[in-house]
Coordinates of C-alpha atoms and ligand atoms in Angstrom, one line a residue:
X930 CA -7.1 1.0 -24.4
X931 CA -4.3 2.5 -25.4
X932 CA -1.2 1.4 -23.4
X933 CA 2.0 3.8 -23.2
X934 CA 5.9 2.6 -24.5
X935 CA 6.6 1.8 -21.2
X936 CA 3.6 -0.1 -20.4
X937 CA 4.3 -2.0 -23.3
X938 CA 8.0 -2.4 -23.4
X939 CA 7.1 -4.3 -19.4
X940 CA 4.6 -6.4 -21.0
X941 CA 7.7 -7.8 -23.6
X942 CA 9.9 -8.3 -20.5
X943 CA 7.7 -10.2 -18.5
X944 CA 7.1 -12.3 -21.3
X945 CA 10.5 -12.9 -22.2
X946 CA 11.1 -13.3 -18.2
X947 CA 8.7 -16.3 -18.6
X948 CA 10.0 -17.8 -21.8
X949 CA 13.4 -17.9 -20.8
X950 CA 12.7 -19.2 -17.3
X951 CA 10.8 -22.2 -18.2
X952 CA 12.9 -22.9 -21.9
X953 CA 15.9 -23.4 -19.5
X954 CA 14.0 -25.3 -16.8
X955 CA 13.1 -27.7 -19.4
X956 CA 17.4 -28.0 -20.0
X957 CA 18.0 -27.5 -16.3
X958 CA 15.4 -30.8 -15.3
X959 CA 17.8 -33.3 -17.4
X960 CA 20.3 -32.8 -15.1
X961 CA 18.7 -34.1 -12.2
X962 CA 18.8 -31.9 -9.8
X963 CA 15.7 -30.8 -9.4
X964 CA 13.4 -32.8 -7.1
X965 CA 9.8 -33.3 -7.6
X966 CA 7.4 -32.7 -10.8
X967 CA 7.5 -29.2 -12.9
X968 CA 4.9 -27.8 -15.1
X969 CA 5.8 -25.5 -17.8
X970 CA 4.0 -22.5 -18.8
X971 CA 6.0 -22.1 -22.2
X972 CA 3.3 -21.0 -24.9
X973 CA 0.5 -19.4 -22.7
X974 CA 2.8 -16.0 -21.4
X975 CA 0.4 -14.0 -22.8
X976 CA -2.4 -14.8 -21.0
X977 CA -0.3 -14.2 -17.2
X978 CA 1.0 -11.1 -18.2
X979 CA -1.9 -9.7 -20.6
X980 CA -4.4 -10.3 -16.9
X981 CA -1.5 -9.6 -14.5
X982 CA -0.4 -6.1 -16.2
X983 CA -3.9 -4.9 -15.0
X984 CA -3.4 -5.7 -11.1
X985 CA -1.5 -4.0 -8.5
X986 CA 0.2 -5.0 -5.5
X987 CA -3.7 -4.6 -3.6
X988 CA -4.9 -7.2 -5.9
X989 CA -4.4 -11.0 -5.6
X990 CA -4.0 -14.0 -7.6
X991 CA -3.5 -17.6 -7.3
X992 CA -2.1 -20.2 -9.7
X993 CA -2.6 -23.9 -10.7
X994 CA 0.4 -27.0 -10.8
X995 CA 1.8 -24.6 -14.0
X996 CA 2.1 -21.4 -11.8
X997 CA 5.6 -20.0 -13.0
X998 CA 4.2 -17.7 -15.4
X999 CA 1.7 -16.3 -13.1
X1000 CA 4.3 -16.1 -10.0
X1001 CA 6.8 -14.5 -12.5
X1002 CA 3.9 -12.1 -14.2
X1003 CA 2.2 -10.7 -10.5
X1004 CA 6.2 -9.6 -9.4
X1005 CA 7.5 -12.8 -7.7
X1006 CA 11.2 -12.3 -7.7
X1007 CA 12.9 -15.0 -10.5
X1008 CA 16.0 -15.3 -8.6
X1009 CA 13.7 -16.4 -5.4
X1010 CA 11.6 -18.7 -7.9
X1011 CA 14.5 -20.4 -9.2
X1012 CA 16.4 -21.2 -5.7
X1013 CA 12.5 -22.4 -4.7
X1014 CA 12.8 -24.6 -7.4
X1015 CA 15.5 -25.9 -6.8
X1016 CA 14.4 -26.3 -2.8
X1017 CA 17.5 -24.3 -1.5
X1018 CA 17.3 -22.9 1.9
X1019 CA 17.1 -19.0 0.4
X1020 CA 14.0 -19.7 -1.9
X1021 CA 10.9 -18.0 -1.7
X1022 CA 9.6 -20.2 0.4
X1023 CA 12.2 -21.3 2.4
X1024 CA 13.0 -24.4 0.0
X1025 CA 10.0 -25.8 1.3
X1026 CA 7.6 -25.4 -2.1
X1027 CA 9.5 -25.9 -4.7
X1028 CA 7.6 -25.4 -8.2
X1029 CA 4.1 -26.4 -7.2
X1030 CA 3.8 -24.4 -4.4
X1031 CA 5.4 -20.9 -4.8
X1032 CA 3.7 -18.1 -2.7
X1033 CA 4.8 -14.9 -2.6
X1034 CA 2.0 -12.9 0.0
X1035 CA 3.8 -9.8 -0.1
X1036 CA 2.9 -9.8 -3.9
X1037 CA -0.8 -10.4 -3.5
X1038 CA 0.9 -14.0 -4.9
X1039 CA -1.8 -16.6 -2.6
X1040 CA 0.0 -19.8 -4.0
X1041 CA 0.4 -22.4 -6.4
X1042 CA -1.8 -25.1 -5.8
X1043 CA -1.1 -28.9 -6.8
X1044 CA -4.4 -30.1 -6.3
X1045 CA -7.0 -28.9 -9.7
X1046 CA -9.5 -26.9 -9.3
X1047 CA -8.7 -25.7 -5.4
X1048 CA -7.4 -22.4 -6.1
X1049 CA -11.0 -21.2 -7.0
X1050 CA -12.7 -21.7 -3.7
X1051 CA -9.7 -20.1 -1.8
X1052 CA -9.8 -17.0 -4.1
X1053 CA -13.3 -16.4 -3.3
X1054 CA -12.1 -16.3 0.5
X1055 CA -9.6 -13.6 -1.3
X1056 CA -12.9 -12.0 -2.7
X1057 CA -14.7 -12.1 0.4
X1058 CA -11.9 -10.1 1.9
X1059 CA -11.6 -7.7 -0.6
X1060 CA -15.0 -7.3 -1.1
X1061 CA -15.0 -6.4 2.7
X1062 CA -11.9 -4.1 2.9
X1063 CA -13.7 -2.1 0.5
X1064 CA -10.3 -1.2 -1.1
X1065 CA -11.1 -1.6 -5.1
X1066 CA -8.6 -5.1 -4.7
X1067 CA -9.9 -8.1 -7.0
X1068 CA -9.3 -11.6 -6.4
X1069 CA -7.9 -13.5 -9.7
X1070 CA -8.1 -17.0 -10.3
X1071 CA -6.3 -18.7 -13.0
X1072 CA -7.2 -22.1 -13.9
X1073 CA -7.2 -24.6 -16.7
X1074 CA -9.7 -26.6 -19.2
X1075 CA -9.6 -29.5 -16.9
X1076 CA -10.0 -27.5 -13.9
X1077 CA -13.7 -26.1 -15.7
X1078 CA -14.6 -30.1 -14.4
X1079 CA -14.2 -30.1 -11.1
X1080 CA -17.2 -29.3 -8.5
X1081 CA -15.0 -26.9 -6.5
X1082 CA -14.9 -24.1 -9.6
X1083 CA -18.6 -24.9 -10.2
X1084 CA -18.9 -23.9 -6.3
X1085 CA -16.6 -21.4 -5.7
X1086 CA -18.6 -19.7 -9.5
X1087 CA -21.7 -19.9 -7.7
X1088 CA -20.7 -19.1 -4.2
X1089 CA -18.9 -15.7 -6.4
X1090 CA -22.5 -14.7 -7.9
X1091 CA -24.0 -15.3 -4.5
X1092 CA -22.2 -12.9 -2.7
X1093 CA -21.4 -10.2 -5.5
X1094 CA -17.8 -11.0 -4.9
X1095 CA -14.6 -8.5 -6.9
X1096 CA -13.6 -11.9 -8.0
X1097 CA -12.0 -12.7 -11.5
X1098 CA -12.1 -16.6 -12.7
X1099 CA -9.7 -16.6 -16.2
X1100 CA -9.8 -19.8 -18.0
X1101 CA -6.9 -20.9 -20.1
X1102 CA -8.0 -23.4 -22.7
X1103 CA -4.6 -25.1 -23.5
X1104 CA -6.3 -27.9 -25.7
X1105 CA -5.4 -30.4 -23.1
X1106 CA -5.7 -31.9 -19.1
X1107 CA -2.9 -33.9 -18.6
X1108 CA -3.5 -36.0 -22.0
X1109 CA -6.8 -35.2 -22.4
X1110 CA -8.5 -33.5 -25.3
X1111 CA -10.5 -30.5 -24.1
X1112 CA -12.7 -31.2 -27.1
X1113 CA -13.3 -34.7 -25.7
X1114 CA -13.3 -34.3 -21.7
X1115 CA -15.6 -31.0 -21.8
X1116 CA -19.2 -32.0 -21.9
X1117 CA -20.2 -28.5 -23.3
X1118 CA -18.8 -25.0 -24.5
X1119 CA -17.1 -23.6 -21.3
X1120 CA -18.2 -20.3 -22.4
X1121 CA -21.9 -20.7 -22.3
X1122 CA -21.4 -22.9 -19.1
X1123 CA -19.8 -20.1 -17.1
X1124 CA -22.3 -17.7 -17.8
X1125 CA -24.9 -20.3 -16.7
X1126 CA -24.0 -18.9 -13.3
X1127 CA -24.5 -15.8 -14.4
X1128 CA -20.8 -14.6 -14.6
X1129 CA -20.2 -12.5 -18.2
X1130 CA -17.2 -13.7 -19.8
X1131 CA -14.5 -11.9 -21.6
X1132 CA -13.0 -13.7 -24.5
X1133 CA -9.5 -13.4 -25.8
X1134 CA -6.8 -14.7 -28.1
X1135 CA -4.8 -16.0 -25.6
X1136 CA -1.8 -16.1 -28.1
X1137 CA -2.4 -12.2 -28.6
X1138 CA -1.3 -10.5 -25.3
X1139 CA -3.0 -7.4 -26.5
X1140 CA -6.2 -8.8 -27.1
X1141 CA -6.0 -10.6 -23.2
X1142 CA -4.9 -7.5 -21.7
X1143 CA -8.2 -5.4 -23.3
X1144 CA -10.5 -8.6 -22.3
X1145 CA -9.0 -8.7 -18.9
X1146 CA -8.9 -5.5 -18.3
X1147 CA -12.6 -5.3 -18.6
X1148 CA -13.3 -8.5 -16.4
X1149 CA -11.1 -6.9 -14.0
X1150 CA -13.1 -3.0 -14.6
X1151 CA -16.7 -5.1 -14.0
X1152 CA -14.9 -7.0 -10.7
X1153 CA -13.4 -3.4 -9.6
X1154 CA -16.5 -1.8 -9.6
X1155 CA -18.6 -3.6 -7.4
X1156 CA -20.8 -5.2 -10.5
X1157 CA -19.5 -9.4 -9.4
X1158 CA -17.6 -11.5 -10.5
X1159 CA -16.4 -12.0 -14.3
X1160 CA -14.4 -14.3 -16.8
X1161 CA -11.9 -14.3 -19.1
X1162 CA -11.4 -16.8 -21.6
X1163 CA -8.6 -17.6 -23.9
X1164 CA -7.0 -20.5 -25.5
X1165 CA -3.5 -21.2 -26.6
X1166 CA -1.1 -23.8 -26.0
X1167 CA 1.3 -25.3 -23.9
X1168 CA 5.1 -25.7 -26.0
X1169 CA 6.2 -28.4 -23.6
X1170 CA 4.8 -31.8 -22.0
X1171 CA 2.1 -31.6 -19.4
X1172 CA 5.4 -32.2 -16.9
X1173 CA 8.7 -32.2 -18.1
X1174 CA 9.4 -36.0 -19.2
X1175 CA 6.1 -36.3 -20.9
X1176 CA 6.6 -38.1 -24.1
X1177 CA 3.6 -36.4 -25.4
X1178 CA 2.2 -39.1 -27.7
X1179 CA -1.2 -38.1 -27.4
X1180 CA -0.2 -34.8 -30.0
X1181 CA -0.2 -34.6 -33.5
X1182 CA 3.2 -34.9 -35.1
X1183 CA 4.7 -31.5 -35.8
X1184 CA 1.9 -29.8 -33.4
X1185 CA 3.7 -28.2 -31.1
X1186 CA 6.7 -26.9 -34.2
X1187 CA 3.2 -25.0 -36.2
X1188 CA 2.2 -22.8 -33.1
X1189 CA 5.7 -21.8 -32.6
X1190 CA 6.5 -21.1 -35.9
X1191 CA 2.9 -19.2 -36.5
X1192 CA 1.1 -18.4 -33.7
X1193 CA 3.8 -17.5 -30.8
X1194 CA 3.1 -14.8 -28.6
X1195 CA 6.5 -12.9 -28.5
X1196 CA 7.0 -13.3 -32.3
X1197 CA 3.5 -11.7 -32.2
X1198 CA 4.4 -9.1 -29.7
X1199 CA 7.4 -8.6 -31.3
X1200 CA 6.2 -7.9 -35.0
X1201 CA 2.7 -5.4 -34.0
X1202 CA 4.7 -3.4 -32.0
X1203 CA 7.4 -2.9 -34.2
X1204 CA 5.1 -2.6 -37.4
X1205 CA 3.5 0.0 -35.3
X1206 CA 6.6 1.6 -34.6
X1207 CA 5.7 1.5 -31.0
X1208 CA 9.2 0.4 -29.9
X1209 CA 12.4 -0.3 -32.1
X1210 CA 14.5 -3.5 -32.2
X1211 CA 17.0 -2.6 -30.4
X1212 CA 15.1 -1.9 -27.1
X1213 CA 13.8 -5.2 -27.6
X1214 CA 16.9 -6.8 -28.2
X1215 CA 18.1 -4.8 -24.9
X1216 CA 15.6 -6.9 -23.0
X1217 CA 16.6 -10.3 -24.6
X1218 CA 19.7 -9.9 -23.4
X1219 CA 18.9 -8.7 -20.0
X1220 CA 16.7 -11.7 -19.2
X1221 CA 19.3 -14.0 -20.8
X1222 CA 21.7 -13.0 -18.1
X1223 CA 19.4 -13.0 -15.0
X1224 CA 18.1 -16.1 -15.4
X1225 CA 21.6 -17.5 -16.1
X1226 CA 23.1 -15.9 -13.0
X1227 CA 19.6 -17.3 -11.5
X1228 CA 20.6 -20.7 -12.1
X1229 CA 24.3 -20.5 -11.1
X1230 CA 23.2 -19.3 -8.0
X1231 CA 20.3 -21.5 -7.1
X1232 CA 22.8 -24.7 -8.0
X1233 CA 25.4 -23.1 -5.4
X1234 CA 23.2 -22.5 -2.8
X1235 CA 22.5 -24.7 0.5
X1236 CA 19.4 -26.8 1.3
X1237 CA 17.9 -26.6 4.3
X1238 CA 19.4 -28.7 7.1
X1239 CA 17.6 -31.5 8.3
X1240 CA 16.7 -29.7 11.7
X1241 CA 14.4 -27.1 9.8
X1242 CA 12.2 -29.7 8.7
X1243 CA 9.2 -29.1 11.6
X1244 CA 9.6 -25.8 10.9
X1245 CA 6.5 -24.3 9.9
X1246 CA 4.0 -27.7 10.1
X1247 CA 2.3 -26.0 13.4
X1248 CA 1.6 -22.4 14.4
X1249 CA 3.5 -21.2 17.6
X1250 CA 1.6 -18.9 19.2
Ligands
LIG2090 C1 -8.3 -32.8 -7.9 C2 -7.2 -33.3 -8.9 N1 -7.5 -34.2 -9.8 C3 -6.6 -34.7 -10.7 C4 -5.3 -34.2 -10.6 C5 -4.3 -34.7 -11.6 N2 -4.0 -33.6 -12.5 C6 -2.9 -32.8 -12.4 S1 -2.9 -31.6 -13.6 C7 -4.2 -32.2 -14.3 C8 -4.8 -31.6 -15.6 C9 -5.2 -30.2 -15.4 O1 -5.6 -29.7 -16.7 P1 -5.9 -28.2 -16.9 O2 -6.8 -27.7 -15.8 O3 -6.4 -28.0 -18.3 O4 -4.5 -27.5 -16.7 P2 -3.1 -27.6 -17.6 O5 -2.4 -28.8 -17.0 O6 -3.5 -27.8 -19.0 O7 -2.4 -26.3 -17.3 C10 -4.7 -33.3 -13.6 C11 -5.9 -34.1 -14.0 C12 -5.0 -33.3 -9.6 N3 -3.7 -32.8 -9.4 N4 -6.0 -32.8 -8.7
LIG2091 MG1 -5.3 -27.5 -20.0

């Protein structure tokens, strides 16, 4: 499908917005002051904002332990994210989340989820409701190589045939879970496996927004429709540890330096549309320096803002009725 200049000139910037946000994360944990574990996304941007640039605010999603990129890609707002992050009273979840558990429902945005392979089952819930509403919403999930493992996703596939659901799985093959080889921990081709269930699958070069945002969009156009649930499947890479402070000896030497120097989605981006002549430099250049100063200003702020105080911290465990 042919997408317009301004369609495309959003994809850049929510691709950049990702980049930059999780490059200075990684700078941002050495200082400390960020509390619990972080997952970057760094690397796979494509895939969030090649499936997420063919949703709307009807539709949802819901993310894995490495959910910035799909937060940031669905419309989550980065100055919220980053004061969530940093577990200060004004995040987006009152401080309370922090990376691995940033929701945004207004978004359609149903959570981040700690715990692999849980966000399937809960999106087919999302399905079930959509499917109900009779509204044309779809329910996305996003999950990982490892997460292909786990019972639940074989479940929550089968429970998603059973009922005809609008429900979207997408499968990001990022060569590893935790430090294992998806070569070694997968038992067979993940392809073939999900459409065992009977779900067709949409592959993609998951370094290539383009060629995610045409698979995606027709997983999401078979979903839409009332035809069941659908795939997409892409690989890439993740640029940084599997959490920041991973020393990452399970990679080849100078892995990590080859995909960003040849196969990098913004370079990518950057060089079709520009070869193309679908957008000049300078707009993207605009855009660079944009993001550059939001999430700067998105730091500042989240390191000057207050915590919670200690009497918030029942707040939300039970439902007052
Ligand atoms: C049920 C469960 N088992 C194990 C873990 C520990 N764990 C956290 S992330 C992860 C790897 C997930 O790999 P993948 O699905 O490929 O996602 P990626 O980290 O590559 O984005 C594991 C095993 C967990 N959080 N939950
Ligand atoms: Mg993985």
């Amino acid at each position: 499908m042919q997408l317009s200049p301004a369609q495309i000139l959003k994809a850049y910037r929510q691709m950049r917005l990702i980049r930059d946000f999780e490059e200075r994360l990684h700078v941002e944990n050495r200082t400390g002051e960020i509390a619990g574990f972080t997952h970057l996304y760094a690397g796979q941007e494509a895939i969030a904002v090649g499936v997420c640039e063919n949703l709307d605010d009807r539709d949802y999603i819901i993310s894995t332990h490495r959910g910035h990129g799909h937060c940031l890609a669905k419309g989550c707002d980065p100055k919220g994210m980053m004061h969530e992050i940093y577990g200060r009273a004004d995040g987006l979840c009152k401080g309370r989340g922090g990376s691995m558990h940033i929701a945004d429902l207004d978004k359609g945005m149903l959570g981040a989820n700690g715990i692999v392979g849980a966000g399937q089952p809960i999106a087919v819930g999302a399905a079930v409701a959509c499917k109900l509403r009779k509204d044309g919403s779809v329910s996305v999930s996003f999950g990982g190589d490892g997460a292909t493992n786990q019972g639940t996703v074989f479940e929550a596939m089968n429970m998603a045939v059973v009922l005809k659901l609008p429900k979207v799985f997408i499968i990001e093959n990022n060569g590893y879970s935790e430090h294992t080889g998806a070569s070694y921990g997968i038992g067979s081709d993940v392809v073939r496996r999900t459409e065992g269930f009977g779900i067709p699958v949409f592959q993609a070069d998951g370094f290539d927004f383009f060629s995610v945002h045409e698979a995606a969009r027709q997983a999401i156009e078979h979903a839409r429709s009332g035809k069941g649930p659908s795939a997409v499947y892409a690989v890439a890479t993740r640029y940084f540890g599997h959490f920041e402070g991973d020393p990452q000896n399970y990679r080849a030497k100078g892995e990590v330096e080859r995909f960003r120097a040849e196969k990098d989605c913004l370079m990518g981006f950057r060089n079709k549309v520009l070869e193309a002549a679908l957008l000049d430099a300078a707009e993207l250049d605009r855009i660079d320096a944009e993001i550059a100063g939001l999430i700067d200003a998105s730091v500042q702020s989240a390191r000057a803002a207050a915590p919670p105080p200690a009497s918030a911290v029942y707040d939300d465990v039970y439902i007052s009725y």
